[in-house]
Amino acid sequence: MTPTDSEIARNLPLGPQCKTRTRLVLVEDHAILRDGLTSLIDLESDLLIVGAFDCLESSLEGIRQLQPDVVVLDLALPSGSGIDLLGEIPRLSPGSRKLVLTGNDGEATIRAALSAGADGYVLKDANRAELLLAIRTVSSGQRFLCKAVASKVLSGFLSGDKQSPSAIVANSITVREREVLVRIAQGHSNKAIARDLGLSPKTVEKHRPNLMRKLQLHNAAAITMYAIRNGLSGSDPVGVRLAERLPASV
């Protein structure tokens, strides 16, 4: 692969140190941001930038040859869309995880990126700690949404802008579990959930592992992603006590 004006491939040793670090490819058309991200990530002993590209076309061949652990990509790219790139990465580099880093916080765009296979979504105004956490979380095989994105998407999802839940999901989650699920995804503690729903903390402590076991989820980020993709929400907004109209499953 010969670097051109539209791609930057880094000549790196393939020794033991390189193999023990998470190998990243950046796809970002703004040179200042691309250089800034490279400088930031190079400070981390467990992360390594192996390639950086500024458009869709050059990134395709670069990802195919470099086979990175994680591709960090913007959605607005010259000559194409990052959404298209998300769909191509599994074919080019099946083992690569995909983290969107963009300034676009539109709910439709977020949903489109997640549907196209993004493993994480972070806004460009995220702080350094959140960005590094996103990279490490996605590289470990988990999913990640920055707080701003999770809050926006959950708000829309709770207000009724959602897809109909499947019959399997509807049958596996009780009304009370659905209420608990939403609050876990919003980052609430067991005590806060108990107070909000009028339950005892012990009851919530029982619901949380049961819910995560049913859905085979392991953390709040995974729950948030599950909620977004499956549209798990009742017609009532959060805070309405369904127990006033039907028995709560507690």
PDB file of C-alpha atoms in Angstrom:
ATOM      1  CA  MET A   1       0.000   0.000   0.000  1.00  0.00           C
ATOM      2  CA  THR A   2       1.554   3.287  -1.127  1.00  0.00           C
ATOM      3  CA  PRO A   3       0.524   6.312   0.969  1.00  0.00           C
ATOM      4  CA  THR A   4      -0.981   9.181  -1.014  1.00  0.00           C
ATOM      5  CA  ASP A   5      -2.406  12.559  -0.047  1.00  0.00           C
ATOM      6  CA  SER A   6      -5.588  10.779   1.059  1.00  0.00           C
ATOM      7  CA  GLU A   7      -4.033   8.175   3.309  1.00  0.00           C
ATOM      8  CA  ILE A   8      -1.411   7.869   5.983  1.00  0.00           C
ATOM      9  CA  ALA A   9      -0.004   4.425   6.711  1.00  0.00           C
ATOM     10  CA  ARG A  10       2.513   4.199   9.525  1.00  0.00           C
ATOM     11  CA  ASN A  11       5.621   2.044   9.224  1.00  0.00           C
ATOM     12  CA  LEU A  12       5.644   0.143  12.510  1.00  0.00           C
ATOM     13  CA  PRO A  13       7.660  -2.804  13.766  1.00  0.00           C
ATOM     14  CA  LEU A  14       5.799  -6.059  14.031  1.00  0.00           C
ATOM     15  CA  GLY A  15       7.599  -7.199  17.167  1.00  0.00           C
ATOM     16  CA  PRO A  16       6.139  -8.481  20.462  1.00  0.00           C
ATOM     17  CA  GLN A  17       5.341  -4.965  21.724  1.00  0.00           C
ATOM     18  CA  CYS A  18       3.165  -4.211  18.702  1.00  0.00           C
ATOM     19  CA  LYS A  19       1.264  -7.472  19.072  1.00  0.00           C
ATOM     20  CA  THR A  20       0.346  -6.803  22.700  1.00  0.00           C
ATOM     21  CA  ARG A  21      -1.213  -3.405  21.942  1.00  0.00           C
ATOM     22  CA  THR A  22      -4.671  -2.731  20.528  1.00  0.00           C
ATOM     23  CA  ARG A  23      -4.120  -1.756  16.892  1.00  0.00           C
ATOM     24  CA  LEU A  24      -6.269   1.135  15.657  1.00  0.00           C
ATOM     25  CA  VAL A  25      -7.103   2.653  12.291  1.00  0.00           C
ATOM     26  CA  LEU A  26      -8.493   6.201  12.139  1.00  0.00           C
ATOM     27  CA  VAL A  27     -10.808   7.359   9.356  1.00  0.00           C
ATOM     28  CA  GLU A  28     -11.182  11.128   9.718  1.00  0.00           C
ATOM     29  CA  ASP A  29     -11.014  13.790   7.004  1.00  0.00           C
ATOM     30  CA  HIS A  30      -9.995  16.727   9.222  1.00  0.00           C
ATOM     31  CA  ALA A  31      -6.199  16.692   9.441  1.00  0.00           C
ATOM     32  CA  ILE A  32      -5.988  18.657  12.693  1.00  0.00           C
ATOM     33  CA  LEU A  33      -8.364  16.306  14.485  1.00  0.00           C
ATOM     34  CA  ARG A  34      -6.701  13.256  12.950  1.00  0.00           C
ATOM     35  CA  ASP A  35      -3.280  14.405  14.131  1.00  0.00           C
ATOM     36  CA  GLY A  36      -4.653  15.299  17.545  1.00  0.00           C
ATOM     37  CA  LEU A  37      -6.211  11.876  17.991  1.00  0.00           C
ATOM     38  CA  THR A  38      -2.996  10.214  16.897  1.00  0.00           C
ATOM     39  CA  SER A  39      -0.972  12.208  19.425  1.00  0.00           C
ATOM     40  CA  LEU A  40      -3.468  11.472  22.202  1.00  0.00           C
ATOM     41  CA  ILE A  41      -3.622   7.744  21.542  1.00  0.00           C
ATOM     42  CA  ASP A  42       0.144   7.402  21.108  1.00  0.00           C
ATOM     43  CA  LEU A  43       0.516   8.380  24.764  1.00  0.00           C
ATOM     44  CA  GLU A  44      -1.287   5.185  25.812  1.00  0.00           C
ATOM     45  CA  SER A  45       0.912   2.142  26.330  1.00  0.00           C
ATOM     46  CA  ASP A  46      -1.832  -0.314  25.329  1.00  0.00           C
ATOM     47  CA  LEU A  47      -3.032   1.452  22.159  1.00  0.00           C
ATOM     48  CA  LEU A  48      -1.320   1.884  18.802  1.00  0.00           C
ATOM     49  CA  ILE A  49      -2.335   3.780  15.636  1.00  0.00           C
ATOM     50  CA  VAL A  50      -1.319   1.679  12.634  1.00  0.00           C
ATOM     51  CA  GLY A  51      -3.032   3.728   9.940  1.00  0.00           C
ATOM     52  CA  ALA A  52      -5.005   6.926   9.369  1.00  0.00           C
ATOM     53  CA  PHE A  53      -7.106   7.816   6.335  1.00  0.00           C
ATOM     54  CA  ASP A  54      -9.057  10.867   5.260  1.00  0.00           C
ATOM     55  CA  CYS A  55     -11.666   9.431   2.882  1.00  0.00           C
ATOM     56  CA  LEU A  56     -13.768   6.362   2.279  1.00  0.00           C
ATOM     57  CA  GLU A  57     -11.906   5.096  -0.779  1.00  0.00           C
ATOM     58  CA  SER A  58      -8.426   5.033   0.735  1.00  0.00           C
ATOM     59  CA  SER A  59      -9.659   3.544   4.011  1.00  0.00           C
ATOM     60  CA  LEU A  60     -11.109   0.461   2.314  1.00  0.00           C
ATOM     61  CA  GLU A  61      -7.769  -0.864   1.085  1.00  0.00           C
ATOM     62  CA  GLY A  62      -6.003   0.291   4.238  1.00  0.00           C
ATOM     63  CA  ILE A  63      -8.354  -1.605   6.544  1.00  0.00           C
ATOM     64  CA  ARG A  64      -8.109  -4.698   4.354  1.00  0.00           C
ATOM     65  CA  GLN A  65      -4.304  -4.727   4.551  1.00  0.00           C
ATOM     66  CA  LEU A  66      -3.828  -3.592   8.148  1.00  0.00           C
ATOM     67  CA  GLN A  67      -6.531  -5.787   9.771  1.00  0.00           C
ATOM     68  CA  PRO A  68      -6.829  -3.508  12.844  1.00  0.00           C
ATOM     69  CA  ASP A  69      -8.451  -4.453  16.127  1.00  0.00           C
ATOM     70  CA  VAL A  70     -10.592  -1.297  16.089  1.00  0.00           C
ATOM     71  CA  VAL A  71     -11.596   1.149  13.362  1.00  0.00           C
ATOM     72  CA  VAL A  72     -12.410   4.620  14.700  1.00  0.00           C
ATOM     73  CA  LEU A  73     -14.373   6.456  12.019  1.00  0.00           C
ATOM     74  CA  ASP A  74     -16.283   9.628  11.325  1.00  0.00           C
ATOM     75  CA  LEU A  75     -19.606   9.397   9.476  1.00  0.00           C
ATOM     76  CA  ALA A  76     -19.132  12.428   7.214  1.00  0.00           C
ATOM     77  CA  LEU A  77     -16.398  11.458   4.748  1.00  0.00           C
ATOM     78  CA  PRO A  78     -15.354  12.692   1.300  1.00  0.00           C
ATOM     79  CA  SER A  79     -16.599  10.484  -1.544  1.00  0.00           C
ATOM     80  CA  GLY A  80     -18.850   8.423   0.712  1.00  0.00           C
ATOM     81  CA  SER A  81     -20.547   7.856   4.024  1.00  0.00           C
ATOM     82  CA  GLY A  82     -19.225   6.304   7.195  1.00  0.00           C
ATOM     83  CA  ILE A  83     -22.459   4.308   7.279  1.00  0.00           C
ATOM     84  CA  ASP A  84     -21.345   2.619   4.062  1.00  0.00           C
ATOM     85  CA  LEU A  85     -17.920   1.960   5.560  1.00  0.00           C
ATOM     86  CA  LEU A  86     -19.503   0.300   8.617  1.00  0.00           C
ATOM     87  CA  GLY A  87     -21.147  -2.179   6.286  1.00  0.00           C
ATOM     88  CA  GLU A  88     -17.914  -2.903   4.428  1.00  0.00           C
ATOM     89  CA  ILE A  89     -15.582  -3.443   7.396  1.00  0.00           C
ATOM     90  CA  PRO A  90     -16.812  -6.978   8.269  1.00  0.00           C
ATOM     91  CA  ARG A  91     -15.971  -8.079   4.727  1.00  0.00           C
ATOM     92  CA  LEU A  92     -12.585  -6.349   4.653  1.00  0.00           C
ATOM     93  CA  SER A  93     -11.467  -7.176   8.191  1.00  0.00           C
ATOM     94  CA  PRO A  94     -13.845  -9.560   9.984  1.00  0.00           C
ATOM     95  CA  GLY A  95     -12.103  -9.226  13.340  1.00  0.00           C
ATOM     96  CA  SER A  96     -12.223  -5.430  13.489  1.00  0.00           C
ATOM     97  CA  ARG A  97     -14.486  -3.644  15.959  1.00  0.00           C
ATOM     98  CA  LYS A  98     -16.108  -0.380  14.877  1.00  0.00           C
ATOM     99  CA  LEU A  99     -16.282   2.846  16.916  1.00  0.00           C
ATOM    100  CA  VAL A 100     -18.042   5.886  15.457  1.00  0.00           C
ATOM    101  CA  LEU A 101     -16.498   9.240  16.455  1.00  0.00           C
ATOM    102  CA  THR A 102     -18.590  12.053  15.028  1.00  0.00           C
ATOM    103  CA  GLY A 103     -20.186  15.411  15.692  1.00  0.00           C
ATOM    104  CA  ASN A 104     -23.568  14.168  14.482  1.00  0.00           C
ATOM    105  CA  ASP A 105     -25.919  13.497  17.397  1.00  0.00           C
ATOM    106  CA  GLY A 106     -29.101  13.144  15.347  1.00  0.00           C
ATOM    107  CA  GLU A 107     -31.166  10.224  16.558  1.00  0.00           C
ATOM    108  CA  ALA A 108     -31.844   8.930  13.032  1.00  0.00           C
ATOM    109  CA  THR A 109     -28.102   8.925  12.292  1.00  0.00           C
ATOM    110  CA  ILE A 110     -27.298   7.173  15.564  1.00  0.00           C
ATOM    111  CA  ARG A 111     -29.859   4.470  14.829  1.00  0.00           C
ATOM    112  CA  ALA A 112     -28.563   4.082  11.270  1.00  0.00           C
ATOM    113  CA  ALA A 113     -24.993   3.642  12.512  1.00  0.00           C
ATOM    114  CA  LEU A 114     -25.983   1.063  15.112  1.00  0.00           C
ATOM    115  CA  SER A 115     -28.075  -0.812  12.559  1.00  0.00           C
ATOM    116  CA  ALA A 116     -25.098  -0.785  10.175  1.00  0.00           C
ATOM    117  CA  GLY A 117     -22.979  -2.547  12.778  1.00  0.00           C
ATOM    118  CA  ALA A 118     -21.301   0.142  14.912  1.00  0.00           C
ATOM    119  CA  ASP A 119     -20.068  -1.283  18.210  1.00  0.00           C
ATOM    120  CA  GLY A 120     -19.830   2.139  19.808  1.00  0.00           C
ATOM    121  CA  TYR A 121     -20.820   5.765  19.249  1.00  0.00           C
ATOM    122  CA  VAL A 122     -18.990   8.765  20.706  1.00  0.00           C
ATOM    123  CA  LEU A 123     -19.366  12.475  19.997  1.00  0.00           C
ATOM    124  CA  LYS A 124     -16.324  14.552  19.105  1.00  0.00           C
ATOM    125  CA  ASP A 125     -16.829  16.799  22.106  1.00  0.00           C
ATOM    126  CA  ALA A 126     -16.296  13.844  24.465  1.00  0.00           C
ATOM    127  CA  ASN A 127     -13.442  14.318  26.892  1.00  0.00           C
ATOM    128  CA  ARG A 128     -10.203  12.355  26.691  1.00  0.00           C
ATOM    129  CA  ALA A 129     -11.180   9.895  29.408  1.00  0.00           C
ATOM    130  CA  GLU A 130     -14.497   9.042  27.762  1.00  0.00           C
ATOM    131  CA  LEU A 131     -12.912   8.538  24.350  1.00  0.00           C
ATOM    132  CA  LEU A 132     -10.224   6.213  25.714  1.00  0.00           C
ATOM    133  CA  LEU A 133     -12.854   4.318  27.697  1.00  0.00           C
ATOM    134  CA  ALA A 134     -14.894   3.917  24.503  1.00  0.00           C
ATOM    135  CA  ILE A 135     -11.918   2.543  22.574  1.00  0.00           C
ATOM    136  CA  ARG A 136     -10.985   0.077  25.298  1.00  0.00           C
ATOM    137  CA  THR A 137     -14.584  -1.010  25.875  1.00  0.00           C
ATOM    138  CA  VAL A 138     -15.210  -1.660  22.194  1.00  0.00           C
ATOM    139  CA  SER A 139     -11.867  -3.429  21.745  1.00  0.00           C
ATOM    140  CA  SER A 140     -12.738  -5.769  24.623  1.00  0.00           C
ATOM    141  CA  GLY A 141     -15.809  -6.989  22.742  1.00  0.00           C
ATOM    142  CA  GLN A 142     -18.383  -4.864  24.544  1.00  0.00           C
ATOM    143  CA  ARG A 143     -20.537  -2.026  23.262  1.00  0.00           C
ATOM    144  CA  PHE A 144     -20.295   1.638  24.203  1.00  0.00           C
ATOM    145  CA  LEU A 145     -22.465   4.740  23.887  1.00  0.00           C
ATOM    146  CA  CYS A 146     -21.260   8.042  25.270  1.00  0.00           C
ATOM    147  CA  LYS A 147     -23.538   9.563  27.893  1.00  0.00           C
ATOM    148  CA  ALA A 148     -24.891  12.282  25.614  1.00  0.00           C
ATOM    149  CA  VAL A 149     -25.858   9.795  22.900  1.00  0.00           C
ATOM    150  CA  ALA A 150     -27.371   7.279  25.323  1.00  0.00           C
ATOM    151  CA  SER A 151     -29.494   9.989  26.925  1.00  0.00           C
ATOM    152  CA  LYS A 152     -30.720  11.362  23.571  1.00  0.00           C
ATOM    153  CA  VAL A 153     -31.608   7.991  22.110  1.00  0.00           C
ATOM    154  CA  LEU A 154     -33.316   6.769  25.262  1.00  0.00           C
ATOM    155  CA  SER A 155     -35.392   9.945  25.430  1.00  0.00           C
ATOM    156  CA  GLY A 156     -36.643   9.371  21.908  1.00  0.00           C
ATOM    157  CA  PHE A 157     -37.164   5.698  22.503  1.00  0.00           C
ATOM    158  CA  LEU A 158     -39.206   6.339  25.660  1.00  0.00           C
ATOM    159  CA  SER A 159     -41.344   9.003  23.996  1.00  0.00           C
ATOM    160  CA  GLY A 160     -42.569   6.512  21.419  1.00  0.00           C
ATOM    161  CA  ASP A 161     -40.141   6.954  18.495  1.00  0.00           C
ATOM    162  CA  LYS A 162     -39.344   3.274  18.262  1.00  0.00           C
ATOM    163  CA  GLN A 163     -39.831   0.032  16.407  1.00  0.00           C
ATOM    164  CA  SER A 164     -42.395  -2.465  17.664  1.00  0.00           C
ATOM    165  CA  PRO A 165     -40.834  -5.030  19.981  1.00  0.00           C
ATOM    166  CA  SER A 166     -40.689  -8.608  18.808  1.00  0.00           C
ATOM    167  CA  ALA A 167     -42.984 -11.214  20.299  1.00  0.00           C
ATOM    168  CA  ILE A 168     -40.024 -12.982  21.901  1.00  0.00           C
ATOM    169  CA  VAL A 169     -38.873  -9.854  23.696  1.00  0.00           C
ATOM    170  CA  ALA A 170     -42.393  -8.933  24.807  1.00  0.00           C
ATOM    171  CA  ASN A 171     -42.901 -12.370  26.310  1.00  0.00           C
ATOM    172  CA  SER A 172     -39.550 -12.531  28.084  1.00  0.00           C
ATOM    173  CA  ILE A 173     -39.659  -9.143  29.834  1.00  0.00           C
ATOM    174  CA  THR A 174     -42.264  -8.253  32.447  1.00  0.00           C
ATOM    175  CA  VAL A 175     -43.658  -4.755  32.890  1.00  0.00           C
ATOM    176  CA  ARG A 176     -41.596  -4.206  36.021  1.00  0.00           C
ATOM    177  CA  GLU A 177     -38.435  -5.592  34.420  1.00  0.00           C
ATOM    178  CA  ARG A 178     -38.915  -3.221  31.520  1.00  0.00           C
ATOM    179  CA  GLU A 179     -39.098  -0.295  33.939  1.00  0.00           C
ATOM    180  CA  VAL A 180     -35.931  -1.478  35.669  1.00  0.00           C
ATOM    181  CA  LEU A 181     -34.165  -2.043  32.335  1.00  0.00           C
ATOM    182  CA  VAL A 182     -34.790   1.534  31.194  1.00  0.00           C
ATOM    183  CA  ARG A 183     -33.430   2.982  34.433  1.00  0.00           C
ATOM    184  CA  ILE A 184     -30.340   0.776  34.357  1.00  0.00           C
ATOM    185  CA  ALA A 185     -29.699   2.006  30.807  1.00  0.00           C
ATOM    186  CA  GLN A 186     -30.025   5.573  32.090  1.00  0.00           C
ATOM    187  CA  GLY A 187     -27.309   4.872  34.661  1.00  0.00           C
ATOM    188  CA  HIS A 188     -29.479   4.841  37.796  1.00  0.00           C
ATOM    189  CA  SER A 189     -28.299   2.979  40.885  1.00  0.00           C
ATOM    190  CA  ASN A 190     -30.358   0.266  42.577  1.00  0.00           C
ATOM    191  CA  LYS A 191     -31.331   2.695  45.321  1.00  0.00           C
ATOM    192  CA  ALA A 192     -32.446   5.328  42.814  1.00  0.00           C
ATOM    193  CA  ILE A 193     -34.465   2.761  40.847  1.00  0.00           C
ATOM    194  CA  ALA A 194     -36.113   1.513  44.041  1.00  0.00           C
ATOM    195  CA  ARG A 195     -37.030   5.036  45.079  1.00  0.00           C
ATOM    196  CA  ASP A 196     -38.385   5.922  41.632  1.00  0.00           C
ATOM    197  CA  LEU A 197     -40.519   2.786  41.306  1.00  0.00           C
ATOM    198  CA  GLY A 198     -41.614   2.556  44.929  1.00  0.00           C
ATOM    199  CA  LEU A 199     -39.824  -0.743  45.490  1.00  0.00           C
ATOM    200  CA  SER A 200     -37.403  -1.963  48.098  1.00  0.00           C
ATOM    201  CA  PRO A 201     -33.702  -1.995  47.122  1.00  0.00           C
ATOM    202  CA  LYS A 202     -33.670  -5.762  47.671  1.00  0.00           C
ATOM    203  CA  THR A 203     -36.425  -6.197  45.084  1.00  0.00           C
ATOM    204  CA  VAL A 204     -34.451  -4.193  42.535  1.00  0.00           C
ATOM    205  CA  GLU A 205     -31.335  -6.209  43.375  1.00  0.00           C
ATOM    206  CA  LYS A 206     -33.284  -9.321  42.391  1.00  0.00           C
ATOM    207  CA  HIS A 207     -34.659  -7.802  39.190  1.00  0.00           C
ATOM    208  CA  ARG A 208     -31.289  -6.611  37.894  1.00  0.00           C
ATOM    209  CA  PRO A 209     -29.496 -10.010  37.679  1.00  0.00           C
ATOM    210  CA  ASN A 210     -32.670 -11.745  36.492  1.00  0.00           C
ATOM    211  CA  LEU A 211     -33.063  -9.209  33.706  1.00  0.00           C
ATOM    212  CA  MET A 212     -29.438  -9.375  32.639  1.00  0.00           C
ATOM    213  CA  ARG A 213     -29.519 -13.168  32.731  1.00  0.00           C
ATOM    214  CA  LYS A 214     -32.641 -13.314  30.569  1.00  0.00           C
ATOM    215  CA  LEU A 215     -31.158 -10.996  27.970  1.00  0.00           C
ATOM    216  CA  GLN A 216     -27.588 -12.327  28.282  1.00  0.00           C
ATOM    217  CA  LEU A 217     -26.273  -8.820  28.927  1.00  0.00           C
ATOM    218  CA  HIS A 218     -23.367  -7.969  31.197  1.00  0.00           C
ATOM    219  CA  ASN A 219     -23.295  -4.202  31.763  1.00  0.00           C
ATOM    220  CA  ALA A 220     -25.308  -0.993  31.468  1.00  0.00           C
ATOM    221  CA  ALA A 221     -23.869  -0.136  28.042  1.00  0.00           C
ATOM    222  CA  ALA A 222     -25.070  -3.468  26.656  1.00  0.00           C
ATOM    223  CA  ILE A 223     -28.502  -2.865  28.172  1.00  0.00           C
ATOM    224  CA  THR A 224     -28.681   0.563  26.530  1.00  0.00           C
ATOM    225  CA  MET A 225     -27.767  -0.902  23.146  1.00  0.00           C
ATOM    226  CA  TYR A 226     -30.337  -3.669  23.620  1.00  0.00           C
ATOM    227  CA  ALA A 227     -33.050  -1.141  24.460  1.00  0.00           C
ATOM    228  CA  ILE A 228     -32.265   0.938  21.387  1.00  0.00           C
ATOM    229  CA  ARG A 229     -32.245  -1.989  18.996  1.00  0.00           C
ATOM    230  CA  ASN A 230     -35.374  -3.678  20.352  1.00  0.00           C
ATOM    231  CA  GLY A 231     -37.561  -0.667  21.185  1.00  0.00           C
ATOM    232  CA  LEU A 232     -38.447  -1.967  24.628  1.00  0.00           C
ATOM    233  CA  SER A 233     -40.848   0.637  25.993  1.00  0.00           C
ATOM    234  CA  GLY A 234     -44.419   0.818  27.087  1.00  0.00           C
ATOM    235  CA  SER A 235     -46.772   3.484  25.797  1.00  0.00           C
ATOM    236  CA  ASP A 236     -46.552   5.292  29.133  1.00  0.00           C
ATOM    237  CA  PRO A 237     -43.642   7.619  29.916  1.00  0.00           C
ATOM    238  CA  VAL A 238     -41.228   6.840  32.699  1.00  0.00           C
ATOM    239  CA  GLY A 239     -42.667   7.785  36.054  1.00  0.00           C
ATOM    240  CA  VAL A 240     -46.218   6.564  35.406  1.00  0.00           C
ATOM    241  CA  ARG A 241     -47.009   3.779  37.828  1.00  0.00           C
ATOM    242  CA  LEU A 242     -48.409   0.889  35.782  1.00  0.00           C
ATOM    243  CA  ALA A 243     -49.224  -0.786  39.057  1.00  0.00           C
ATOM    244  CA  GLU A 244     -52.184   1.597  39.354  1.00  0.00           C
ATOM    245  CA  ARG A 245     -53.831  -0.240  36.461  1.00  0.00           C
ATOM    246  CA  LEU A 246     -52.429  -3.760  36.612  1.00  0.00           C
ATOM    247  CA  PRO A 247     -50.523  -5.951  39.077  1.00  0.00           C
ATOM    248  CA  ALA A 248     -46.814  -5.261  39.057  1.00  0.00           C
ATOM    249  CA  SER A 249     -44.537  -8.260  38.669  1.00  0.00           C
ATOM    250  CA  VAL A 250     -42.490  -7.892  41.842  1.00  0.00           C
TER     251      VAL A 250
END
